[in-house]
mmCIF file of C-alpha atoms in Angstrom:
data_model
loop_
_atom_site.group_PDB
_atom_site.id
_atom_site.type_symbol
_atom_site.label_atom_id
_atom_site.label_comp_id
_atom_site.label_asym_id
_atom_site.label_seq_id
_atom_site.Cartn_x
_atom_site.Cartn_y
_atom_site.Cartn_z
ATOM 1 C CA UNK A 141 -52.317 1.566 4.098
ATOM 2 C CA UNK A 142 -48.780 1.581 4.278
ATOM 3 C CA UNK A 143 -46.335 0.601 7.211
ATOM 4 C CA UNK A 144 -44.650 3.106 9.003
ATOM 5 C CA UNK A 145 -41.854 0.790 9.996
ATOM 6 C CA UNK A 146 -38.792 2.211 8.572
ATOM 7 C CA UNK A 147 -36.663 0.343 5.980
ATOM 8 C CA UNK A 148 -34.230 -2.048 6.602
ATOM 9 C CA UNK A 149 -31.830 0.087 4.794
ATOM 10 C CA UNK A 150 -31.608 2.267 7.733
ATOM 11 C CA UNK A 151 -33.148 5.263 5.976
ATOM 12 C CA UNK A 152 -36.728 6.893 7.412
ATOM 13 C CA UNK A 153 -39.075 5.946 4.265
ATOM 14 C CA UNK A 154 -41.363 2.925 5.139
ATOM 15 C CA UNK A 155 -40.144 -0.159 3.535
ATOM 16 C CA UNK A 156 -42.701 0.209 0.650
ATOM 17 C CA UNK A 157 -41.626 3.962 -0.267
ATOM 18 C CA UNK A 158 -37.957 2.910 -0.056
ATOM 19 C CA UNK A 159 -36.678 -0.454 -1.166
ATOM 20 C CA UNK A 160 -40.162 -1.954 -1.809
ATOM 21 C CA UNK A 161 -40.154 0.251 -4.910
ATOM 22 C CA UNK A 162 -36.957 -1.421 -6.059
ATOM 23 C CA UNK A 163 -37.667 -4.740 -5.198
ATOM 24 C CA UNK A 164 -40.743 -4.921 -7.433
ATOM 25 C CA UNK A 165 -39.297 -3.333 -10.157
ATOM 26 C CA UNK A 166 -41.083 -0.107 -9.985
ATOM 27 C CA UNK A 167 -38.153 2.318 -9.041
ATOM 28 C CA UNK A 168 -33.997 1.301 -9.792
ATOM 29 C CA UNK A 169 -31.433 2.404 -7.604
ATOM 30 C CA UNK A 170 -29.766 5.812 -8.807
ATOM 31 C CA UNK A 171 -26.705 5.182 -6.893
ATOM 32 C CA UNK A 172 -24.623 2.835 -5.917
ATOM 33 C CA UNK A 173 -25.023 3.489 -2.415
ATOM 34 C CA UNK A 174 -28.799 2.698 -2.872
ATOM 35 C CA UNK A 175 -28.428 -0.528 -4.742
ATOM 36 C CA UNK A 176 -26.047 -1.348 -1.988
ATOM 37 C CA UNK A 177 -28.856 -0.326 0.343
ATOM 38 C CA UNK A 178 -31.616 -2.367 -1.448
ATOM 39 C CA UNK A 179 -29.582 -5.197 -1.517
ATOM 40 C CA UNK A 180 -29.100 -5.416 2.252
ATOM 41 C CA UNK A 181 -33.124 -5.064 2.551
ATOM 42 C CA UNK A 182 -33.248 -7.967 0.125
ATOM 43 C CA UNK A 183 -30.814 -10.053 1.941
ATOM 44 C CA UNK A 184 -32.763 -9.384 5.217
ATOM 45 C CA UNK A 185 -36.351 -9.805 3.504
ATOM 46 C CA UNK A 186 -35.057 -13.346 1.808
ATOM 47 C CA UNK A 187 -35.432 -11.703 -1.498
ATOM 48 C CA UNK A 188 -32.932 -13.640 -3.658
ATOM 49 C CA UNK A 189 -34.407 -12.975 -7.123
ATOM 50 C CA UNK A 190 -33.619 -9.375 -6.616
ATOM 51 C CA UNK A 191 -30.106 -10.374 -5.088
ATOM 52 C CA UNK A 192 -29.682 -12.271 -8.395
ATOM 53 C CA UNK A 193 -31.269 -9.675 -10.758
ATOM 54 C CA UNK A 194 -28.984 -6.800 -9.392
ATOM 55 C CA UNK A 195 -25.504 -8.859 -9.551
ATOM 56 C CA UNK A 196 -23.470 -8.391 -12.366
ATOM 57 C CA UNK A 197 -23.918 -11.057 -15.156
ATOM 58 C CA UNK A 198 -20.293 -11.874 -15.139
ATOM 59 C CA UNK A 199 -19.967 -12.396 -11.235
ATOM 60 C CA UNK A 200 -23.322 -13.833 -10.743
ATOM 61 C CA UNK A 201 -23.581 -17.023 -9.073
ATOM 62 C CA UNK A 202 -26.286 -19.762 -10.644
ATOM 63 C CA UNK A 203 -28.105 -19.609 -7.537
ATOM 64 C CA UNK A 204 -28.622 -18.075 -4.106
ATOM 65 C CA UNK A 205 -29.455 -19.407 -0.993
ATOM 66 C CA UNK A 206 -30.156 -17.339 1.962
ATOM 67 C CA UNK A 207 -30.471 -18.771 5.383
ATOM 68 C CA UNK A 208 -33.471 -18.184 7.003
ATOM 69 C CA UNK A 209 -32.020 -18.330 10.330
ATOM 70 C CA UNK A 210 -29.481 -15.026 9.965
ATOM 71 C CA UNK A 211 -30.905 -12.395 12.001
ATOM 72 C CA UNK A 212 -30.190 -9.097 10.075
ATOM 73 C CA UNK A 213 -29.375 -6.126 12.602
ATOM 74 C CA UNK A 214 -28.232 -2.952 11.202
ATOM 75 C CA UNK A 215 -26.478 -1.608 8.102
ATOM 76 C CA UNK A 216 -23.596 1.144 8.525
ATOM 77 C CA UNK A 217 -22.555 2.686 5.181
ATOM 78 C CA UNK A 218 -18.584 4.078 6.285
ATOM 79 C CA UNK A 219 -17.344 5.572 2.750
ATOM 80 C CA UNK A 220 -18.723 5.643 -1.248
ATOM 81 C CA UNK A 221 -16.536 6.327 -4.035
ATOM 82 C CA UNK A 222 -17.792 7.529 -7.269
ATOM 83 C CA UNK A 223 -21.678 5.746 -7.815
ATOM 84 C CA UNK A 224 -23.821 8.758 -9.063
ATOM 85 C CA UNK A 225 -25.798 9.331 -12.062
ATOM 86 C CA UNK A 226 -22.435 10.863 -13.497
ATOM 87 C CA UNK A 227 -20.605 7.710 -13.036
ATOM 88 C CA UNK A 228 -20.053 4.236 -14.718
ATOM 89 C CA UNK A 229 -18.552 2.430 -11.442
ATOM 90 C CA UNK A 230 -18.192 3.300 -7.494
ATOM 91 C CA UNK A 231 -17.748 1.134 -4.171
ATOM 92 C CA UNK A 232 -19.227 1.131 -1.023
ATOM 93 C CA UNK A 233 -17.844 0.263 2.402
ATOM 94 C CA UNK A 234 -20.195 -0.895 4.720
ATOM 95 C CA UNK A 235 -20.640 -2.898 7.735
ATOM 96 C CA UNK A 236 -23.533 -5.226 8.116
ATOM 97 C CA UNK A 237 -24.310 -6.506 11.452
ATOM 98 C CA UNK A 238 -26.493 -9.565 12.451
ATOM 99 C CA UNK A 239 -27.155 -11.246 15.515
ATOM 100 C CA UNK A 240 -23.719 -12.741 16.399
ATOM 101 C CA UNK A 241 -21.334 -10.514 14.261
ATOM 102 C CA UNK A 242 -20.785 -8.391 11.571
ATOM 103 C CA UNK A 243 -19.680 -8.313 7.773
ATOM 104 C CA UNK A 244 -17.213 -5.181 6.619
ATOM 105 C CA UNK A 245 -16.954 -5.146 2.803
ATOM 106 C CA UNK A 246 -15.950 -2.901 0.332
ATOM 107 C CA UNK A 247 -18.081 -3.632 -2.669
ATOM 108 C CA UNK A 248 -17.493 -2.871 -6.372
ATOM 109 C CA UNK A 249 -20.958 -1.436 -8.916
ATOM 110 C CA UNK A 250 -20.750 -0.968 -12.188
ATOM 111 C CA UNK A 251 -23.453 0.526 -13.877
ATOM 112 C CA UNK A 252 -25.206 -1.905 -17.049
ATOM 113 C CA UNK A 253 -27.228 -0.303 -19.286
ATOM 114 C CA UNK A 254 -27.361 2.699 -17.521
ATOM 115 C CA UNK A 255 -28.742 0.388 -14.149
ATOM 116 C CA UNK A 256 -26.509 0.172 -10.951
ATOM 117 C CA UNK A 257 -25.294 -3.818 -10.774
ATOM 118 C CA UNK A 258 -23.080 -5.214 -7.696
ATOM 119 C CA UNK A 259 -19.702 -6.668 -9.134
ATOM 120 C CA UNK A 260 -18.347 -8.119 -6.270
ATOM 121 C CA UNK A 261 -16.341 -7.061 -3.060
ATOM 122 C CA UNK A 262 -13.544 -7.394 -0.165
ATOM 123 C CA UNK A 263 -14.285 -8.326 3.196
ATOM 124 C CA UNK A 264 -11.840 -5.969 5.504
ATOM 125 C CA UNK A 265 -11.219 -6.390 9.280
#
């Protein structure tokens, strides 16, 4: 049975339906604004080997390590540029909140073999 929680990504779909798909490989993101989306479930779910897997090769750090003990709150998408299936690269601004602040970015995806990949960002505020 699956939950009806919805996603951390703040759209309706359960979890499972939504970023669970792209987490286990089933489903990739056809935007940028959906990688951008599973990666914020991933960060909240601990998930760094999808964190990893979806970072471009040449900004990729060697390893990852999420703190447990960041409390994950809400995810506010503010503007995309470019990122569809007709596009190679786009950027998403965002704000991220957790328990005790926020993070604004505007990130930078590049598409890889035809797969959305986060290159890297600028915090703003």
């Amino acid at each position: 049975m699956t939950s009806r929680t919805p996603c951390p990504c703040g759209l309706p779909e359960p979890y499972e339906e939504c970023c669970g798909r792209l987490h286990g490989g089933v489903a990739a993101a056809p935007t940028a604004e959906r990688l951008m989306r599973s990666r914020y479930a991933a960060f909240v779910r601990l998930d760094a080997a999808y964190l990893l897997r979806t970072w471009h090769p040449r900004t990729r750090p060697a390893r990852l390590d999420l703190d447990p003990g960041t409390r994950w709150t809400g995810l506010e998408i503010l503007a995309t540029e470019a990122g569809s299936a007709f596009h190679s690269t786009g950027t998403v601004t965002f704000r991220a909140s957790f328990r005790g602040g926020s993070l604004h970015e505007r990130s930078r995806f590049e598409r890889i073999d035809g797969a959305w990949v986060y290159v890297d960002g600028d915090f703003l505020d």
